[in-house]
Amino acid sequence: MKSAKPFFKMTNVSVLSIIIFAVMLCMMTATGAFSADKIKLRFQDWRLAEIPTGKIMEQMFREFEKQNPGIIVEGEPIPAKERERKFVIQSKAGNPPDIVRMVTSTAPKFADMGVLLPLDEYYKKEFQIPYDQIYAPHLLDASQWKGTMYGLPSEGGIYFLYINSKLYGEAGLDPNKPPQTWDEWLEHLKKVTNPSKNIYGTMVRAAVSVGSPLYLKMYFLANGASFFNKDYTEVVMDSPEGIEAFKFWVELFTKHKVVPPGATEIGYTEYIGAFAQGRIATLPLHGVGRGSILKANPDIEEYMVPALMPGKHKVALARGTVHGISKKCKHPEAAWKLLQFIGNKENHLKLWQSSGIYPGLLSALNDPSVVSNPFAKIVAEGSKTAQAYPLIPIWPKTANILVNSMQEALLGVKPPEQALREAADKARELLKEYREKQ
Amino acid sequence: MIRNMLKGRGDGVGYWFVLPSVLFLAVTILFPMIYAFKLSLFKEETFVGFLHFAKALSSKVFVNDFINTVHFTVWSVVFHLIIGMALALLLNRAIKGRLYFRVLLLIPWMIAPVVTGITWKWMLNNEYGVINDIFLRIGIIKDHIPWLASMEWALPSIIAANVWSRYPFVMIMLLAGLQAIPDDLYEAASVDGASAYHQFWSITLPQLKYVVILTCLLDAVWTFRLFDLTAVMTFGGPARSSEVLSLLVYRVAFEDFDFNYSSAIAVLVFCVSFVFSIFYIKTLGKTTGE
């Protein structure tokens, strides 16, 4: 008589095999492995993690899928802080998403790394009129690298001055007559500042962050200076206008004391938080910051008045985002189609209405429903001449050098002019090293 | 050994049991270490030898951060030892509620370093921080001190947070050592008329010698490569006055995307930790007689 053991073992193995096969079947169905003829696009975006923007974008993806049954869009939300890191690491690992949203200063860097698909042929097929009649010029600057288009503009916006009309009124100032020059602005700041009540004229942002020097650039542009020349062949931050702008910015803290103490620990959260608390009379900030302020304190909305940055030149610092297609994307036509859909006027207006995101598409930005908002009106006006973030791959390293100098000047370690000149010299070495590699 | 492993007898069986852990360690620790070392010898795809190491050692930023790291490590270890020893001596006494005090004093160690960093960051905030408020009220200071926004106070503030966070480890290690000291040594000393002070220097410290050395070495290894607190509290500012080597590795890798240079700095940090580890192993050998 045969023993029961071998039969039991066989059944055990068979049962295991069936279970494994069933699990695999479920996984394949769930991942759509059976739908081999469908194109899958991975869309990486920090906005997908935001409320309500993420939801609106997912709705756009579903709408696109309905109109394009052969395409599936998979959103990949990521934390805003991870936006550059994640894409670079994924690209180096050979597994990047198909589409990525980038801040304007990032697109040239990614293009230089060779991880983005050139889009010239798509632009030529799609657009029959000059591109600067479709998108804000600063966004087009940010979408190209060495004369080739690598991004499609998405969000727009500029930095401007937020005025707290309540604090202005209490100081006897008219918020509808914003300062036009720095002397006038300084006069306003001194009138408003009252340290005993913890109220200050403005803020300076100088915590260690690549973002901090951008807030300094506003002052440079307003004074007719910049960090680099137009074609990024020279460092010009230590021009006489640049030094003047830097000195003015530093002295807000060191001499005039119209900003709160502890400037070197002020990051984005503290910067907008102080305004949201109603302690700051004027705040140079980008348009999207309005949403952050209102999230912290919705009651302050009635006191917020926008104005262009005071200064000799009405040149604002522009911000925005562009979408890029990864070089490893297997279906670039489908990706481009999706970007065109996401970036149409209707969807731009949806994002504006739901999340206050300024359109990068001019037809949407100048739509009556948008410019009726005073903040959007300032953005539309300022976008015509605004300058983008520094569009050179060595910007993060340059920013770190600048932050160091900003902090040294604020803490009195070095006089402002010396700190800025030293930063400029270091930036020149970086630029020289970079250009030698090209 | 391998024959025993394959035949499943004697010591060979034990190796099978440790094999999964060894494989896991090889994949998660050994492979990244070797890969990082390989990266440190290349500039993108080109072999450059020790170029990155030479660049690091001659870089003012590296030297600055190395000095900061040494300060951070030395002061942290010293204060961990002083506070840990004092509390261990207290907890070694037969006091009421000793067990509850032990649990209470362990709490800082239970809190995640990032949470510790954020909490201390707010406590030390120039305008809203509770520390400035308390110090002003009791008259220690006359005006708000920008603890994290000044070059003089940024690193000491982070050291204070680290001392608070990590002293329990030293306390527990020393407490275990104290409890291993035979009571009759103290009894004999008392009979001979030795004061508490003399007993501490003549009995406690010599008996705890190796525990102290091993604990300090372990503490030094961990503190030297600490990242969380500096990243959360100041991110190295202001003006790199609180930037430590681990933070430099992170910034070079994930801000500059220079993985080769950052790997070289990481290898240098590893070398220093390795030196501490050699002393640790040698001292451990002395305690076990190996």
Short mmCIF file of N, CA and C in Angstrom, two decimals, chain A residues 84-85 88-89 92 109 113 198 208 260-262 264-265 270 277 279 396-397 400 404 407-408 411 413, chain B residues 121 125-128 146 148-151 234-240 250-251 254-259:
data_model
loop_
_atom_site.label_atom_id
_atom_site.label_comp_id
_atom_site.label_asym_id
_atom_site.label_seq_id
_atom_site.Cartn_x
_atom_site.Cartn_y
_atom_site.Cartn_z
N GLU A 84 13.11 68.35 -7.79
CA GLU A 84 14.28 68.21 -8.67
C GLU A 84 14.98 66.88 -8.43
N ARG A 85 15.21 66.62 -7.14
CA ARG A 85 15.96 65.44 -6.75
C ARG A 85 15.37 64.17 -7.37
N VAL A 88 15.93 63.76 -11.15
CA VAL A 88 17.33 63.51 -11.49
C VAL A 88 17.72 62.07 -11.14
N ILE A 89 17.35 61.64 -9.95
CA ILE A 89 17.72 60.28 -9.51
C ILE A 89 17.03 59.24 -10.40
N LYS A 92 18.79 59.14 -13.73
CA LYS A 92 20.09 58.45 -13.64
C LYS A 92 19.87 56.95 -13.48
N LYS A 109 18.75 73.43 -16.54
CA LYS A 109 19.65 72.49 -15.85
C LYS A 109 19.38 71.07 -16.34
N MET A 113 21.68 68.51 -18.59
CA MET A 113 22.01 67.14 -18.14
C MET A 113 21.66 66.12 -19.20
N ASN A 198 5.68 94.78 17.73
CA ASN A 198 6.10 93.70 16.85
C ASN A 198 5.62 93.90 15.41
N VAL A 208 19.22 79.65 4.73
CA VAL A 208 19.97 78.86 3.75
C VAL A 208 18.98 78.13 2.84
N PRO A 260 12.04 92.45 10.95
CA PRO A 260 12.16 91.78 12.25
C PRO A 260 13.56 91.22 12.46
N PRO A 261 13.96 90.99 13.71
CA PRO A 261 15.27 90.42 13.97
C PRO A 261 15.36 88.97 13.49
N GLY A 262 16.57 88.45 13.45
CA GLY A 262 16.78 87.05 13.06
C GLY A 262 16.61 86.80 11.57
N THR A 264 18.54 85.91 9.26
CA THR A 264 19.22 84.77 8.64
C THR A 264 18.51 83.45 8.91
N GLU A 265 17.46 83.46 9.74
CA GLU A 265 16.69 82.22 9.91
C GLU A 265 15.31 82.32 9.27
N GLU A 270 8.37 81.34 7.51
CA GLU A 270 8.40 82.49 8.43
C GLU A 270 8.07 83.78 7.66
N GLN A 277 0.18 87.05 9.74
CA GLN A 277 -0.15 87.44 11.12
C GLN A 277 -0.50 88.92 11.22
N ARG A 279 1.63 91.44 10.80
CA ARG A 279 2.71 92.18 11.46
C ARG A 279 3.59 92.94 10.47
N PRO A 396 22.16 76.80 -8.82
CA PRO A 396 22.12 76.36 -7.42
C PRO A 396 23.43 76.62 -6.68
N LYS A 397 24.57 76.36 -7.34
CA LYS A 397 25.86 76.61 -6.68
C LYS A 397 26.06 78.11 -6.47
N ASN A 400 24.01 79.27 -3.54
CA ASN A 400 24.62 78.95 -2.24
C ASN A 400 25.70 79.97 -1.89
N ASN A 404 25.43 82.73 1.34
CA ASN A 404 26.53 82.91 2.29
C ASN A 404 26.87 84.37 2.45
N GLN A 407 24.17 86.36 4.23
CA GLN A 407 24.18 86.16 5.69
C GLN A 407 25.37 86.87 6.32
N GLU A 408 26.52 86.82 5.66
CA GLU A 408 27.71 87.50 6.21
C GLU A 408 27.47 89.00 6.30
N LEU A 411 24.91 89.81 9.09
CA LEU A 411 25.44 89.62 10.45
C LEU A 411 26.61 90.54 10.74
N VAL A 413 29.52 90.44 9.42
CA VAL A 413 30.84 89.77 9.32
C VAL A 413 31.70 90.50 8.28
N LYS B 121 13.98 73.98 17.30
CA LYS B 121 14.04 75.14 16.40
C LYS B 121 13.02 76.19 16.84
N ASN B 125 13.49 79.93 18.69
CA ASN B 125 13.13 80.99 17.77
C ASN B 125 13.36 82.35 18.40
N ASN B 126 13.90 83.24 17.63
CA ASN B 126 14.30 84.55 18.13
C ASN B 126 13.11 85.33 18.71
N GLU B 127 11.98 85.28 17.99
CA GLU B 127 10.84 86.11 18.42
C GLU B 127 9.86 85.35 19.29
N TYR B 128 9.58 84.10 18.94
CA TYR B 128 8.52 83.36 19.62
C TYR B 128 9.01 82.27 20.55
N PRO B 146 19.34 85.82 19.02
CA PRO B 146 19.03 85.04 17.80
C PRO B 146 19.84 83.75 17.79
N LEU B 148 19.63 80.74 16.58
CA LEU B 148 19.92 80.00 15.34
C LEU B 148 20.26 80.94 14.18
N ALA B 149 20.18 82.23 14.45
CA ALA B 149 20.42 83.19 13.37
C ALA B 149 21.73 83.95 13.57
N SER B 150 22.54 83.53 14.52
CA SER B 150 23.83 84.20 14.70
C SER B 150 24.94 83.17 14.61
N MET B 151 26.08 83.60 14.13
CA MET B 151 27.18 82.67 13.92
C MET B 151 27.75 82.15 15.24
N THR B 234 19.09 74.45 11.18
CA THR B 234 19.71 75.61 10.53
C THR B 234 20.10 75.37 9.08
N PHE B 235 20.12 74.11 8.67
CA PHE B 235 20.61 73.71 7.34
C PHE B 235 22.01 74.26 7.10
N GLY B 236 22.78 74.34 8.17
CA GLY B 236 24.18 74.72 8.02
C GLY B 236 24.45 76.21 8.21
N GLY B 237 23.38 77.02 8.24
CA GLY B 237 23.59 78.47 8.36
C GLY B 237 23.72 78.89 9.81
N PRO B 238 23.90 80.19 10.05
CA PRO B 238 24.18 81.19 9.01
C PRO B 238 25.63 81.16 8.55
N ALA B 239 25.82 81.38 7.27
CA ALA B 239 27.16 81.45 6.66
C ALA B 239 28.00 80.22 7.00
N ARG B 240 27.39 79.04 6.93
CA ARG B 240 28.09 77.76 7.15
C ARG B 240 28.66 77.61 8.56
N TYR B 250 25.20 65.83 1.73
CA TYR B 250 23.82 65.94 1.23
C TYR B 250 23.68 67.08 0.24
N ARG B 251 24.24 68.25 0.57
CA ARG B 251 24.06 69.42 -0.28
C ARG B 251 24.79 69.24 -1.62
N PHE B 254 22.62 66.49 -3.54
CA PHE B 254 21.22 66.73 -3.94
C PHE B 254 20.90 68.17 -4.28
N GLU B 255 21.86 69.10 -4.13
CA GLU B 255 21.65 70.46 -4.63
C GLU B 255 22.51 70.69 -5.85
N ASP B 256 23.78 70.27 -5.76
CA ASP B 256 24.68 70.44 -6.90
C ASP B 256 24.60 69.24 -7.85
N PHE B 257 23.99 68.16 -7.40
CA PHE B 257 23.91 66.90 -8.17
C PHE B 257 25.30 66.42 -8.59
N ASP B 258 26.28 66.65 -7.72
CA ASP B 258 27.64 66.17 -7.99
C ASP B 258 27.86 64.93 -7.13
N PHE B 259 27.38 63.79 -7.64
CA PHE B 259 27.42 62.56 -6.84
C PHE B 259 28.84 62.05 -6.63
#
